[in-house]
């Protein structure tokens, strides 16, 4: 790079996003390959030095057109992400404290990286999902994820993220870790974020080409084709199983070879599937099933019972209860009809019109795995029977009184002390640098639940006079499964909602976000934070809990405003007048500190000034960093 560009002269070029370029590192006699992220101004450009993983803003005079021979070599750095942890505070963004801790711990360290992908398949996700282990000062092997959790900077991921979603908000899913067998790849590399060090030495042993295709996405499920009945009155078959209702499942001998061939292809093609998002199974839904013998089958959901699902193996007839994590919403060979044909004995009825267990055992002993000759006496319209079973709708349950959600009044609002009075507060949720949710604090505050505020890692704090609310929440959390599910999702509807820590808190409906499956945006009224939840995490709230005012109070912070000049910084998507850097700086200013507030106005909006030590306003730190301007 130096030889090619050290004597080069700048020439005006119309630079655009994603263009490759050679970048001269300011104040250093170094050249790096880069790619333009965005044009900040007419003369400033944000670039990614993709051989070392560094982003920086440079003047366009530091850029040169990248020569063709320098584009042929692949990138010399790999982008990775820890897959088994998530940020604290209910946000999908990592705090500056967590990032600094991770950088301090890993920069320049020699670590063992376990890639959570299959080496035998041409699959990849980006950034690469990894687990990282390295040695501490005592020489002991440390899991970096557990280290961050121990420091209170991360939480265990209870719901797995979609692997090929590198930058978007994580949608939480049921925990289902990838199996770490021979298909997992373990490499020992040196992590190096220093542009002065040679990244080529770091990752020379990696073969990125092994991971060039994405893990297959779950396909929209439909239904498998019904079995093809042989076009003859008499045919030979093998009895695969006998059902509890006396149904005899047979596979025609003519189809036996095709079934074996399809099963072999399924096993070779489904060695590893991607991690699954939250999925809500329905009766009659087609799927792929990993059986108790670890082989994959085509299946259909027969019944959903808690954490287990009763499935039928469509090509073999038998049914089994298995964990949800062994199902995958994808059709395997959807154009191939089912091989297994359900049959009934002609003109044969069990005593009492119900097959008794001893009769079923006798049929199983006589017929299972036997070659038989089938005489078709009467054909059943399989398609009509299947559709009736799949689309049968019952309305009786809608008329039950327990399914009705009573209409409750909104939560009582909490009030702030009169203006100019100084009082202790806790910040529970940060929307933007000048918009937060606070609750009144007291010396006798206590921690009874695991907190989920943005700014305090010590626990949920309640005022002493609210002890009865704490006791009620504790008691209701023990019996929450007995409460009726929420069936009315109108705006502002009070309810109980399950947070990530597994506890249930007071909440209200904000809006319906998705319909299939139904997902609702709720706000935890005692904290101010919002989260999108599925309806199985919502319950009707006991009337007893409605007597307590909502804890969280939305306030605007006085004394500062967005800076007039704030170029080159990523904006908050929902509040573009503020930068993300200002948001994280404000969170750092608020986290873990005893704060005081003084009301400036209470109508039409609550406006307060926050103080750190009863005299020094919190926002002065942002003003000093140039992330905000004072507002007189």
XYZ file of C-alpha atoms in Angstrom:
632
model
C 0.000 0.000 0.000
C 2.779 2.441 0.885
C 4.692 1.658 -2.281
C 1.619 2.176 -4.420
C 0.421 5.439 -2.886
C 3.249 7.222 -1.036
C 4.015 9.439 -4.043
C 0.435 9.645 -5.341
C -1.298 12.988 -5.789
C -4.863 13.771 -4.909
C -7.287 14.018 -7.796
C -10.919 15.158 -7.538
C -13.260 12.155 -7.649
C -17.000 12.021 -7.064
C -17.098 9.694 -4.077
C -20.293 7.757 -3.279
C -21.424 5.372 -0.573
C -19.940 1.818 -0.661
C -17.096 2.809 -3.013
C -13.726 1.170 -2.293
C -10.743 3.443 -1.763
C -7.223 3.744 -0.400
C -7.126 5.789 2.809
C -4.159 7.657 4.249
C -4.313 7.534 8.037
C -4.151 11.155 9.297
C -0.898 12.039 11.094
C 0.621 8.662 10.151
C 2.518 7.483 7.116
C 0.133 4.565 6.597
C -2.277 3.552 3.856
C -5.199 1.234 4.353
C -7.891 -0.227 2.154
C -11.298 1.185 2.963
C -14.931 1.473 1.958
C -17.023 4.631 2.150
C -19.840 4.443 4.684
C -21.356 7.877 4.006
C -20.582 11.394 2.913
C -20.595 13.565 6.032
C -20.047 16.861 4.186
C -18.647 17.877 0.817
C -15.122 17.454 2.184
C -15.509 14.924 5.013
C -16.137 11.219 4.492
C -16.775 8.411 6.988
C -14.869 5.281 5.921
C -14.441 1.726 7.180
C -10.894 0.391 7.192
C -12.093 -3.138 6.615
C -8.726 -4.821 7.069
C -8.579 -3.701 10.729
C -12.239 -3.042 11.544
C -11.860 0.680 12.283
C -14.275 3.467 11.299
C -13.085 7.064 11.060
C -13.904 10.396 9.412
C -11.255 11.789 7.056
C -10.905 14.588 4.541
C -11.402 13.587 0.915
C -7.786 14.650 0.248
C -6.780 11.499 2.174
C -8.571 9.254 -0.332
C -7.311 7.654 -3.519
C -8.989 5.339 -5.994
C -8.227 1.725 -5.015
C -6.215 -0.131 -7.645
C -7.785 -3.223 -9.170
C -5.000 -5.569 -8.054
C -5.606 -4.508 -4.435
C -9.286 -5.465 -4.612
C -8.701 -9.133 -5.355
C -7.506 -10.030 -1.862
C -10.313 -10.658 0.613
C -10.808 -8.610 3.753
C -8.218 -9.267 6.441
C -10.526 -8.817 9.420
C -13.601 -10.721 10.533
C -16.602 -9.056 12.163
C -17.872 -11.112 15.101
C -20.628 -10.817 17.698
C -21.277 -12.604 20.984
C -24.463 -14.613 20.494
C -25.399 -15.617 24.028
C -25.711 -12.245 25.791
C -27.694 -9.029 25.424
C -27.406 -5.491 26.819
C -28.802 -4.615 30.222
C -31.496 -2.005 30.692
C -34.088 -3.312 28.239
C -32.309 -1.678 25.291
C -30.807 -3.329 22.236
C -27.810 -0.959 22.362
C -24.683 -1.594 24.413
C -23.691 1.074 26.928
C -20.406 2.902 26.563
C -19.278 1.284 29.833
C -19.817 -2.211 28.428
C -18.006 -1.340 25.193
C -15.057 0.163 27.077
C -14.839 -2.892 29.334
C -14.919 -5.261 26.359
C -12.285 -3.251 24.479
C -10.025 -3.128 27.544
C -10.344 -6.864 28.122
C -9.948 -8.061 24.519
C -7.803 -5.584 22.597
C -4.506 -7.292 21.827
C -5.504 -10.468 23.689
C -5.014 -13.999 22.373
C -8.396 -15.698 22.529
C -10.156 -18.906 21.569
C -13.110 -18.178 19.324
C -15.858 -20.749 18.800
C -17.873 -19.992 15.671
C -21.551 -20.862 16.014
C -21.896 -22.044 12.411
C -21.460 -25.276 10.498
C -18.160 -25.892 8.794
C -19.536 -28.759 6.754
C -22.168 -26.591 5.108
C -21.706 -23.613 2.810
C -23.519 -21.414 5.295
C -22.688 -18.166 7.055
C -24.144 -15.349 9.056
C -22.592 -11.917 9.331
C -21.227 -10.737 11.685
C -19.983 -14.184 12.672
C -21.792 -15.417 15.809
C -19.138 -16.480 18.292
C -18.244 -17.447 21.825
C -14.919 -16.012 23.060
C -12.615 -17.448 25.729
C -9.320 -15.914 26.875
C -6.908 -16.072 29.798
C -7.143 -13.655 32.717
C -4.228 -12.304 34.734
C -4.139 -15.561 36.706
C -3.886 -17.611 33.530
C -7.368 -19.076 33.974
C -9.660 -19.561 30.975
C -12.522 -17.052 31.112
C -15.751 -16.941 29.094
C -16.020 -13.269 28.042
C -19.817 -13.445 27.986
C -19.963 -14.691 31.591
C -17.424 -12.014 32.560
C -19.715 -9.239 31.245
C -22.715 -10.814 32.995
C -20.775 -10.988 36.268
C -19.855 -7.307 35.922
C -23.537 -6.412 35.464
C -22.916 -5.151 31.926
C -24.854 -7.903 30.119
C -27.685 -10.351 30.649
C -27.962 -13.953 29.545
C -29.856 -14.127 26.260
C -33.085 -15.899 27.130
C -34.338 -15.662 23.592
C -31.989 -16.306 20.717
C -31.553 -13.605 18.115
C -31.960 -14.169 14.470
C -28.496 -15.080 13.312
C -28.376 -13.181 10.042
C -29.564 -9.909 11.562
C -26.365 -8.036 12.249
C -27.481 -4.540 13.256
C -31.230 -4.492 13.810
C -33.016 -4.820 17.103
C -33.054 -8.233 18.430
C -36.288 -10.084 18.552
C -36.196 -12.453 21.542
C -36.756 -16.153 21.105
C -36.887 -19.337 23.140
C -33.466 -20.545 24.242
C -32.208 -23.290 21.931
C -28.386 -23.454 21.790
C -26.673 -24.882 18.752
C -25.220 -28.321 19.255
C -21.447 -28.173 19.493
C -20.413 -31.341 17.737
C -17.828 -32.040 15.076
C -19.502 -29.532 12.774
C -18.422 -26.635 14.997
C -15.209 -24.797 14.084
C -12.760 -23.709 16.783
C -9.819 -21.500 15.870
C -7.294 -19.682 18.052
C -6.649 -16.184 16.709
C -5.249 -12.924 17.983
C -7.798 -10.152 18.392
C -6.240 -6.881 17.265
C -8.042 -3.595 16.824
C -4.895 -1.502 16.605
C -4.445 -0.080 13.070
C -0.670 -0.021 13.644
C -0.502 -3.809 13.899
C -0.606 -6.132 10.901
C -4.023 -7.742 10.694
C -2.846 -10.186 8.018
C -0.858 -12.056 10.667
C -3.966 -12.277 12.817
C -6.340 -14.177 10.591
C -4.229 -15.729 7.896
C -5.456 -19.213 8.779
C -9.126 -18.390 8.227
C -10.913 -19.620 5.152
C -13.900 -17.310 4.865
C -15.105 -19.119 1.775
C -16.397 -21.897 4.016
C -19.179 -19.612 5.215
C -20.383 -17.826 2.074
C -24.059 -18.819 2.084
C -26.674 -17.869 4.624
C -28.339 -20.345 6.927
C -31.691 -21.181 5.331
C -34.613 -19.110 6.524
C -37.757 -20.758 7.899
C -40.204 -20.985 5.013
C -43.850 -20.145 5.303
C -45.502 -23.406 6.161
C -48.481 -24.809 4.336
C -49.389 -28.474 4.308
C -47.955 -31.613 2.818
C -49.783 -33.326 -0.001
C -52.053 -36.217 1.027
C -50.812 -39.754 0.346
C -51.097 -41.072 -3.203
C -53.348 -44.150 -3.243
C -52.096 -46.838 -5.671
C -54.320 -47.110 -8.736
C -55.205 -50.718 -8.054
C -57.657 -52.590 -5.886
C -54.999 -54.851 -4.365
C -51.398 -53.887 -3.539
C -48.631 -55.007 -1.229
C -47.535 -52.775 1.642
C -45.577 -52.680 4.887
C -47.407 -51.780 8.107
C -45.441 -48.975 9.738
C -47.565 -48.632 12.874
C -51.010 -48.993 14.435
C -52.539 -45.904 16.024
C -54.357 -45.745 19.367
C -57.647 -45.261 17.507
C -57.197 -48.451 15.488
C -55.888 -46.697 12.369
C -53.414 -48.899 10.486
C -50.674 -46.952 8.678
C -49.121 -48.666 5.668
C -46.434 -47.781 3.115
C -46.935 -49.322 -0.346
C -44.049 -51.576 -1.382
C -43.864 -49.652 -4.668
C -42.997 -46.470 -2.702
C -40.542 -48.010 -0.257
C -37.422 -47.176 -2.306
C -38.565 -43.567 -2.861
C -39.167 -43.129 0.877
C -35.683 -44.413 1.749
C -34.136 -42.141 -0.872
C -36.011 -39.070 0.412
C -35.071 -39.823 4.034
C -31.375 -40.121 3.128
C -31.476 -36.800 1.284
C -33.209 -35.099 4.219
C -30.550 -36.292 6.662
C -27.703 -35.075 4.450
C -29.296 -31.680 3.784
C -30.422 -30.859 7.346
C -27.237 -31.332 9.348
C -27.649 -27.866 10.881
C -30.506 -25.391 10.682
C -30.384 -21.756 11.788
C -31.568 -20.701 15.235
C -35.279 -20.081 15.328
C -37.151 -16.931 16.303
C -40.154 -17.181 18.672
C -42.703 -19.395 16.956
C -46.218 -20.333 18.034
C -47.280 -23.697 16.761
C -50.843 -24.429 15.705
C -52.683 -27.693 15.506
C -52.489 -29.208 12.030
C -49.418 -27.187 11.011
C -46.850 -28.940 8.835
C -43.213 -28.902 9.887
C -39.866 -30.663 9.957
C -39.318 -32.825 13.049
C -36.112 -34.040 14.636
C -37.168 -37.288 16.240
C -35.900 -38.972 19.378
C -33.552 -40.975 17.112
C -31.930 -37.626 16.033
C -33.176 -38.104 12.446
C -35.254 -35.526 10.563
C -38.801 -36.340 9.394
C -41.706 -34.627 7.748
C -44.350 -34.032 10.385
C -47.581 -32.386 11.457
C -48.529 -30.805 14.783
C -51.293 -32.797 16.455
C -51.482 -31.024 19.824
C -49.630 -28.271 21.715
C -49.219 -29.019 25.419
C -47.106 -26.494 27.331
C -43.464 -26.844 26.366
C -44.023 -30.090 24.446
C -45.779 -30.765 21.167
C -47.480 -33.932 19.993
C -46.474 -34.531 16.389
C -47.244 -37.136 13.768
C -44.516 -38.437 11.463
C -46.445 -38.197 8.221
C -44.414 -40.699 6.224
C -44.499 -43.334 8.977
C -47.783 -42.694 10.802
C -46.707 -42.879 14.434
C -47.062 -39.969 16.894
C -44.745 -38.724 19.643
C -44.491 -35.910 22.190
C -41.272 -33.936 21.766
C -39.861 -30.552 22.931
C -40.632 -27.498 20.807
C -36.954 -27.036 19.983
C -37.049 -30.217 17.874
C -39.555 -28.703 15.431
C -38.801 -26.367 12.544
C -41.416 -24.480 10.458
C -40.213 -25.574 7.064
C -41.645 -27.879 4.403
C -39.433 -30.746 3.254
C -40.163 -31.939 -0.277
C -43.570 -30.191 -0.340
C -44.355 -31.532 -3.817
C -43.892 -35.146 -2.739
C -47.094 -36.752 -1.362
C -47.019 -38.465 1.999
C -45.871 -42.065 1.752
C -47.903 -43.417 4.653
C -51.562 -44.312 3.981
C -54.013 -44.512 6.929
C -56.340 -47.514 6.699
C -59.204 -49.008 8.702
C -60.402 -52.600 8.870
C -63.480 -52.976 6.677
C -66.761 -53.786 8.457
C -64.922 -54.098 11.779
C -66.024 -52.133 14.842
C -64.458 -52.403 18.290
C -66.570 -53.474 21.223
C -68.200 -50.353 22.657
C -67.188 -48.411 19.499
C -63.854 -47.583 21.156
C -60.635 -49.483 20.622
C -59.423 -50.826 23.949
C -55.676 -50.893 24.810
C -55.510 -54.714 24.718
C -57.053 -54.750 21.245
C -54.550 -52.145 20.017
C -51.673 -54.167 21.500
C -52.901 -57.251 19.677
C -53.098 -55.376 16.348
C -49.616 -53.962 16.886
C -48.193 -57.400 17.648
C -49.849 -58.935 14.589
C -49.196 -56.196 12.025
C -46.298 -53.882 12.948
C -43.420 -54.054 10.407
C -45.172 -56.907 8.561
C -45.644 -57.189 4.813
C -49.376 -57.325 4.090
C -51.704 -57.396 1.128
C -54.143 -54.486 1.058
C -57.602 -54.928 -0.502
C -59.264 -51.535 -1.003
C -62.945 -51.935 -0.165
C -63.915 -48.245 0.141
C -62.017 -44.992 -0.431
C -62.284 -42.064 1.993
C -62.054 -38.477 0.765
C -58.755 -37.782 2.528
C -58.552 -34.158 1.356
C -61.962 -33.260 2.779
C -61.219 -35.043 6.046
C -57.889 -33.191 6.367
C -59.403 -29.772 5.616
C -62.233 -30.340 8.076
C -59.697 -31.264 10.752
C -57.394 -28.347 9.961
C -59.948 -25.563 9.650
C -62.521 -26.593 12.212
C -63.433 -23.523 14.279
C -65.184 -23.638 17.637
C -66.971 -20.556 18.942
C -68.173 -21.926 22.269
C -65.010 -20.820 24.095
C -65.570 -17.225 23.035
C -68.783 -17.170 25.057
C -67.171 -18.203 28.327
C -67.219 -15.458 30.972
C -63.591 -16.001 31.944
C -62.422 -14.983 28.460
C -63.829 -11.478 28.898
C -61.395 -8.785 30.030
C -63.106 -6.230 32.303
C -62.707 -2.619 31.218
C -60.572 -0.903 33.875
C -59.908 2.813 34.353
C -56.381 4.061 33.530
C -53.684 4.058 36.205
C -53.635 6.993 38.592
C -50.745 9.343 37.744
C -48.030 10.162 40.270
C -47.489 13.845 41.066
C -44.272 15.788 41.588
C -43.553 18.153 44.516
C -44.264 21.860 43.935
C -41.825 23.959 41.818
C -38.441 25.037 43.235
C -38.497 22.260 45.836
C -35.519 19.882 45.587
C -36.375 16.184 45.895
C -34.596 12.855 45.333
C -35.441 10.890 42.187
C -34.346 7.855 40.219
C -34.224 7.828 36.428
C -35.845 4.604 35.252
C -35.855 4.977 31.466
C -34.166 7.315 28.986
C -36.004 8.156 25.742
C -33.669 10.913 24.553
C -31.088 13.136 26.297
C -33.813 15.579 27.393
C -36.749 13.168 27.815
C -36.695 10.606 30.631
C -38.959 8.733 33.016
C -38.310 9.306 36.718
C -39.804 8.058 39.950
C -39.632 9.661 43.351
C -36.936 8.176 45.580
C -36.616 7.978 49.366
C -33.987 7.077 51.917
C -35.931 3.953 52.877
C -36.186 2.624 49.333
C -35.664 -1.105 49.028
C -34.813 -3.597 46.297
C -37.257 -6.456 46.001
C -37.159 -7.385 42.331
C -34.471 -7.540 39.653
C -34.557 -4.085 38.088
C -34.994 -3.287 34.410
C -34.264 0.429 34.288
C -31.819 1.964 31.816
C -29.672 3.672 34.385
C -29.477 1.664 37.607
C -28.055 -1.823 38.045
C -28.823 -2.087 41.751
C -32.477 -3.187 41.697
C -35.963 -1.731 41.610
C -36.438 0.953 44.235
C -39.819 1.730 45.731
C -40.863 4.369 48.228
C -41.433 3.176 51.774
C -45.130 3.981 51.643
C -45.523 1.535 48.716
C -44.568 -1.585 50.651
C -48.045 -3.000 50.152
C -47.560 -2.795 46.379
C -44.309 -4.724 46.702
C -45.996 -7.406 48.756
C -48.882 -7.624 46.291
C -46.562 -7.950 43.288
C -44.534 -10.600 45.081
C -47.659 -12.560 45.936
C -49.197 -12.247 42.475
C -45.946 -13.380 40.826
C -46.265 -16.691 42.670
C -49.777 -17.307 41.296
C -49.685 -15.440 37.994
C -50.477 -18.570 35.951
C -53.924 -18.656 37.553
C -54.834 -15.212 36.197
C -56.959 -15.124 33.004
C -55.177 -14.237 29.755
C -55.668 -10.764 28.321
C -58.272 -10.775 25.534
C -58.849 -7.032 25.037
C -55.976 -5.141 23.429
C -57.343 -1.628 23.202
C -54.967 1.286 23.792
C -54.227 2.091 27.476
C -55.694 -1.239 28.640
C -54.045 -2.073 32.034
C -52.517 -5.532 32.322
C -49.728 -7.605 33.853
C -46.755 -8.180 31.521
C -43.814 -10.550 31.836
C -40.394 -8.886 31.622
C -37.140 -10.540 30.514
C -36.264 -11.477 34.103
C -39.298 -13.797 34.242
C -41.229 -11.583 36.688
C -44.555 -9.901 35.996
C -45.071 -6.138 36.317
C -47.849 -3.624 35.877
C -48.173 -2.427 32.300
C -50.546 -0.944 29.757
C -51.192 -1.535 26.057
C -49.616 1.001 23.691
C -50.503 -0.557 20.335
C -50.793 -3.802 18.403
C -47.576 -4.315 16.400
C -48.108 -7.626 14.588
C -51.054 -9.896 13.860
C -49.565 -13.267 12.881
C -48.617 -14.135 15.534
C -50.252 -11.383 17.568
C -47.647 -9.142 19.223
C -48.438 -6.100 21.368
C -46.334 -3.087 22.372
C -46.707 -2.503 26.122
C -45.303 0.076 28.520
C -44.259 -0.872 32.053
C -45.983 1.913 33.947
C -43.642 1.838 36.951
C -40.519 2.236 34.765
C -41.501 3.897 31.510
C -39.778 1.351 29.233
C -41.667 -0.327 26.400
C -41.368 -3.787 24.877
C -43.074 -5.839 22.166
C -44.578 -8.976 23.724
C -46.590 -11.919 22.495
C -49.984 -12.412 24.093
C -48.851 -15.421 26.134
C -46.790 -12.940 28.197
C -49.834 -10.803 29.062
C -52.405 -11.381 31.823
C -55.420 -9.566 33.185
C -54.376 -7.363 36.082
C -56.029 -7.884 39.485
C -58.170 -4.921 40.496
C -56.190 -4.691 43.749
C -53.109 -3.478 41.848
C -54.983 -0.621 40.192
C -55.210 1.418 43.413
C -51.505 2.380 43.284
C -50.449 5.327 41.101
C -48.134 4.624 38.174
C -44.544 5.090 39.377
C -42.885 6.362 36.225
C -43.365 10.049 35.451
C -42.452 11.330 32.013
C -40.496 14.607 32.261
C -38.569 16.931 29.978
C -35.168 18.112 31.220
C -34.546 21.848 31.279
C -31.332 23.815 30.827
C -29.958 22.380 27.560
C -30.892 21.728 23.940
C -29.438 19.955 20.887
C -26.253 21.627 19.610
C -26.459 23.838 16.542
C -23.397 22.149 15.080
C -23.216 18.397 15.454
C -21.820 16.977 12.179
C -20.716 13.456 11.516
C -22.601 11.735 14.311
C -25.186 8.983 14.087
C -28.644 10.294 14.914
C -31.299 8.740 17.153
C -33.756 7.237 14.615
C -36.897 8.346 16.443
C -35.407 11.694 17.583
C -32.938 12.840 14.870
C -32.246 16.215 16.481
C -30.091 14.337 19.024
C -27.059 12.156 18.288
C -26.621 8.629 19.587
C -23.382 9.763 21.228
C -25.337 12.309 23.273
C -27.821 9.602 24.300
C -25.123 7.216 25.561
C -23.310 10.073 27.288
C -26.513 11.036 29.120
C -27.097 7.430 30.191
C -23.556 7.285 31.548
C -24.198 10.524 33.469
C -27.331 9.058 35.067
C -26.287 5.463 35.701
C -25.923 4.402 39.322
C -26.072 7.943 40.764
C -28.203 9.566 43.429
C -30.007 12.381 41.613
C -32.127 15.322 42.653
C -34.769 17.219 40.704
C -36.426 20.594 40.845
C -39.675 21.191 38.964
C -39.666 24.094 36.538
C -43.179 23.620 35.154
C -45.968 21.085 35.547
C -48.316 22.035 32.703
C -48.802 21.284 29.896
C -45.713 19.066 30.339
C -43.642 18.179 33.373
C -40.300 20.040 33.073
C -37.545 19.509 35.648
C -33.849 20.189 36.145
C -31.758 17.223 37.260
C -28.856 17.710 39.674
C -26.088 15.320 40.607
C -25.017 16.832 43.938
C -27.888 19.246 44.647
C -26.033 22.052 42.818
C -24.320 20.721 39.669
C -26.848 20.104 36.825
C -26.413 16.722 35.121
C -26.657 18.219 31.633
C -23.491 20.296 32.111
C -21.430 17.196 31.278
C -23.046 17.055 27.825
C -22.465 20.781 27.310
C -18.786 20.426 28.217
C -18.403 17.548 25.732
C -19.990 19.610 22.959
C -22.959 17.239 22.693
C -25.497 19.871 23.823
C -25.891 23.643 24.086
C -27.041 25.520 27.157
C -30.618 26.737 26.959
C -31.249 29.923 28.846
